[in-house]
Coordinates of C-alpha atoms in Angstrom, one line a residue:
Chain N
D1 CA 0.0 0.0 0.0
I2 CA 1.1 3.6 -0.6
Q3 CA 1.9 5.4 2.6
M4 CA 1.1 9.1 2.9
T5 CA 2.9 11.4 5.4
Q6 CA 1.9 14.9 6.3
S7 CA 3.8 17.7 8.0
P8 CA 3.4 19.4 10.3
S9 CA 0.9 17.4 12.3
S10 CA -0.4 20.7 13.7
L11 CA 0.4 24.4 13.5
S12 CA -0.7 27.6 15.1
A13 CA -1.4 30.6 12.8
S14 CA -3.2 33.9 12.8
V15 CA -5.7 35.4 10.4
G16 CA -3.9 36.7 7.4
D17 CA -1.0 34.3 7.6
R18 CA 0.2 32.3 4.7
V19 CA 0.0 28.6 5.6
T20 CA 1.7 25.7 3.9
I21 CA 1.0 22.0 4.5
T22 CA 3.0 19.2 2.9
C23 CA 2.0 15.7 2.0
Q24 CA 4.6 13.1 0.9
A25 CA 3.8 9.8 -0.9
S26 CA 5.9 6.7 -0.4
Q27 CA 6.0 6.2 -4.2
D28 CA 5.1 8.0 -7.4
I29 CA 1.3 8.9 -7.5
N30 CA 1.5 11.3 -10.4
D31 CA -1.1 14.0 -9.8
Y32 CA -3.6 11.6 -8.1
L33 CA -4.0 13.6 -4.9
I34 CA -6.9 15.3 -3.2
W35 CA -6.9 17.8 -0.3
Y36 CA -9.8 17.9 2.1
Q37 CA -10.8 20.3 4.9
Q38 CA -12.6 18.9 7.9
K39 CA -14.1 20.9 10.7
P40 CA -15.1 19.3 14.1
G41 CA -18.2 17.2 13.9
K42 CA -18.5 17.7 10.1
A43 CA -17.8 15.7 7.0
P44 CA -14.6 16.4 5.0
Q45 CA -15.0 18.9 2.2
L46 CA -13.0 18.6 -1.1
L47 CA -10.7 21.5 -1.7
I48 CA -8.2 20.5 -4.4
F49 CA -8.2 17.5 -6.8
D50 CA -5.6 16.2 -9.2
A51 CA -3.0 17.9 -7.0
S52 CA -3.6 21.4 -8.1
S53 CA -7.2 21.8 -9.5
L54 CA -9.4 24.0 -7.3
E55 CA -12.9 22.5 -6.6
T56 CA -15.8 24.6 -7.7
G57 CA -16.9 27.0 -5.0
V58 CA -13.6 26.8 -3.0
P59 CA -12.0 30.2 -2.4
S60 CA -9.0 31.0 -4.5
R61 CA -6.8 31.5 -1.5
F62 CA -6.4 27.7 -1.5
S63 CA -3.9 26.3 -3.9
G64 CA -2.1 23.0 -4.5
S65 CA 1.1 22.0 -6.1
R66 CA 3.3 19.0 -6.7
S67 CA 7.1 18.3 -6.9
G68 CA 7.8 14.7 -7.5
T69 CA 6.2 12.8 -4.6
D70 CA 5.8 15.9 -2.5
F71 CA 2.6 17.8 -2.5
T72 CA 1.8 21.2 -1.0
L73 CA -1.5 22.8 0.1
T74 CA -1.2 26.6 0.5
I75 CA -3.6 29.0 2.1
S76 CA -2.5 32.4 0.9
S77 CA -4.2 34.4 3.6
L78 CA -5.8 32.5 6.5
Q79 CA -9.4 33.4 7.3
P80 CA -11.3 32.6 10.5
E81 CA -13.3 29.9 8.8
D82 CA -10.1 28.1 7.7
F83 CA -9.2 26.8 11.2
A84 CA -9.7 23.1 10.7
T85 CA -7.9 19.8 10.0
Y86 CA -6.6 19.1 6.5
Y87 CA -6.1 15.7 5.0
C88 CA -4.5 14.5 1.8
L89 CA -5.7 11.4 -0.1
Q90 CA -3.9 9.4 -2.8
Y91 CA -6.2 7.8 -5.4
V92 CA -3.7 6.5 -7.9
I93 CA -4.2 2.9 -6.7
L94 CA -6.5 1.0 -4.4
P95 CA -6.5 0.9 -1.4
F96 CA -6.8 4.6 -1.2
T97 CA -4.8 6.1 1.7
F98 CA -5.1 9.3 3.6
G99 CA -2.4 11.3 5.3
P100 CA -2.7 11.5 9.1
G101 CA -3.9 15.1 9.0
T102 CA -2.7 18.6 9.8
R103 CA -4.6 20.6 12.4
V104 CA -4.6 24.4 11.9
D105 CA -5.5 26.4 15.0
V106 CA -5.1 29.8 16.5
Chain P
Q1 CA -27.4 19.3 -5.0
V2 CA -25.7 16.0 -4.0
Q3 CA -27.1 14.6 -0.8
L4 CA -26.0 11.5 1.0
V5 CA -27.8 10.3 4.2
E6 CA -26.3 7.5 6.2
S7 CA -28.2 5.4 8.7
G8 CA -28.0 2.1 10.6
G9 CA -25.3 3.0 13.2
G10 CA -25.6 2.3 16.8
V11 CA -24.2 0.3 19.7
V12 CA -23.3 -3.3 19.0
Q13 CA -21.5 -6.0 20.9
P14 CA -18.2 -7.4 19.7
G15 CA -18.6 -10.3 17.3
R16 CA -22.1 -9.1 16.2
S17 CA -23.2 -7.7 12.8
L18 CA -24.6 -4.4 11.6
R19 CA -25.7 -3.0 8.2
L20 CA -25.3 0.6 7.3
S21 CA -27.3 2.3 4.5
C22 CA -26.7 5.5 2.5
V23 CA -29.4 7.0 0.5
A24 CA -28.3 9.2 -2.4
S25 CA -30.1 12.0 -4.2
G26 CA -29.3 15.0 -6.4
F27 CA -27.2 13.1 -8.9
T28 CA -27.4 10.0 -11.2
F29 CA -26.5 7.4 -8.6
S30 CA -25.9 4.6 -11.1
G31 CA -23.2 6.7 -12.8
Y32 CA -20.7 6.9 -9.9
G33 CA -18.6 4.7 -7.8
M34 CA -19.3 4.9 -4.1
H35 CA -17.1 4.6 -1.0
W36 CA -17.2 4.0 2.7
V37 CA -14.7 5.9 4.8
R38 CA -14.5 5.8 8.6
Q39 CA -13.1 7.9 11.4
A40 CA -12.5 6.6 14.9
P41 CA -13.1 9.1 17.7
G42 CA -10.4 11.8 17.7
K43 CA -8.5 10.1 14.8
G44 CA -7.9 10.6 11.1
L45 CA -9.8 9.3 8.1
D46 CA -9.6 5.6 7.2
W47 CA -10.7 4.4 3.8
V48 CA -12.8 1.3 4.0
A49 CA -14.2 0.1 0.7
V50 CA -15.3 1.1 -2.8
I51 CA -17.9 -0.2 -5.3
S52 CA -18.1 0.6 -9.0
H53 CA -21.0 2.4 -10.5
D54 CA -22.5 -0.9 -11.7
G55 CA -21.7 -2.9 -8.7
K56 CA -19.5 -5.3 -10.6
N57 CA -16.2 -4.3 -8.9
E58 CA -15.4 -3.9 -5.2
F59 CA -12.2 -3.3 -3.2
Y60 CA -11.6 -3.4 0.5
S61 CA -9.0 -2.2 3.0
D62 CA -7.0 -5.1 4.6
S63 CA -8.5 -4.2 8.0
V64 CA -12.0 -5.1 6.9
K65 CA -11.5 -7.6 4.1
G66 CA -13.5 -10.8 4.7
R67 CA -15.7 -9.2 7.3
F68 CA -17.3 -6.2 5.5
T69 CA -19.3 -6.3 2.3
I70 CA -20.1 -3.2 0.2
S71 CA -23.1 -3.4 -2.1
R72 CA -25.5 -1.1 -3.8
D73 CA -29.1 -1.1 -5.2
N74 CA -29.2 1.4 -8.1
S75 CA -33.0 1.1 -8.3
K76 CA -33.2 2.5 -4.8
N77 CA -30.3 4.9 -5.0
T78 CA -28.9 3.2 -1.9
L79 CA -25.4 2.1 -0.8
Y80 CA -24.9 -0.5 1.9
L81 CA -22.1 -1.8 4.1
Q82 CA -22.6 -5.1 5.8
M83 CA -20.3 -5.4 8.8
N84 CA -19.8 -8.8 10.4
N85 CA -17.7 -10.0 13.3
L86 CA -17.3 -6.4 14.6
S87 CA -14.5 -5.5 17.0
D88 CA -13.6 -2.6 19.2
E89 CA -11.4 -1.3 16.5
D90 CA -14.4 -0.8 14.2
T91 CA -15.8 1.9 16.5
A92 CA -16.0 5.0 14.3
V93 CA -18.1 7.4 12.4
Y94 CA -18.8 5.8 9.0
Y95 CA -19.2 8.1 6.0
C96 CA -20.4 7.3 2.6
A97 CA -18.9 9.3 -0.2
K98 CA -19.5 9.7 -3.9
D99 CA -16.6 9.0 -6.2
R100 CA -15.6 11.6 -8.8
R101 CA -16.2 9.1 -11.6
L102 CA -17.3 5.5 -12.3
Y103 CA -15.1 3.7 -9.7
S104 CA -11.9 5.0 -8.1
F105 CA -11.1 8.7 -8.8
G106 CA -11.3 9.9 -5.3
C107 CA -14.2 10.9 -3.0
S108 CA -16.0 14.1 -3.8
S109 CA -19.2 14.6 -1.8
W110 CA -19.7 13.1 1.7
G111 CA -22.6 12.3 3.9
Q112 CA -22.9 13.5 7.5
G113 CA -21.8 10.1 8.9
T114 CA -23.3 7.5 11.2
L115 CA -21.7 6.4 14.4
V116 CA -21.0 2.8 15.1
I117 CA -19.9 1.9 18.7
V118 CA -18.7 -1.7 19.3
S119 CA -18.8 -2.3 23.0
S120 CA -19.8 -5.1 25.4

């Protein structure tokens, strides 16, 4: 199975900060990566698919990029509603595997 | 808009069985693969199983293979998860999720989840 690691596991930030979260795959997954946002008690919401494509309705302050097996989610200017946990998912091959998550708080 | 509503969760004793359901609306159910994903209390997301749009292909995580069965009834727009021989480690919120395409292109929309507690 493909292993996904995320860093950092948590971070503290302020409104207006630029935030970067990284996900690394244990092998080549091409661009088959999704980023999700999850708020407490809620289902995950898709932000980015195919590593860098913004889902319809997601604010443009969210962006994704890829360098080899390293993937980055960037929030250009953190907003109050962005405090949440972020997960990556690889879908190049079954079984799908999620990263362990990155919690973003104040 | 896409709506997924799970049901069937509850408290069950170890070794017993439970069947979860997920009713879909707002899209052509028979045109998309469907997934189950779970989340233990305070933990991360754990992918469980997928079924293709026509029900002909299934795949499971190693942790549930041989115990869980995913199925669907396209005439009823409903996804199922039959869970047998449950253990404490299966305690989680179970989400159904719509695939982006016919089978395995990632989960797009998610239901609100149903809680399964395995406890004696």
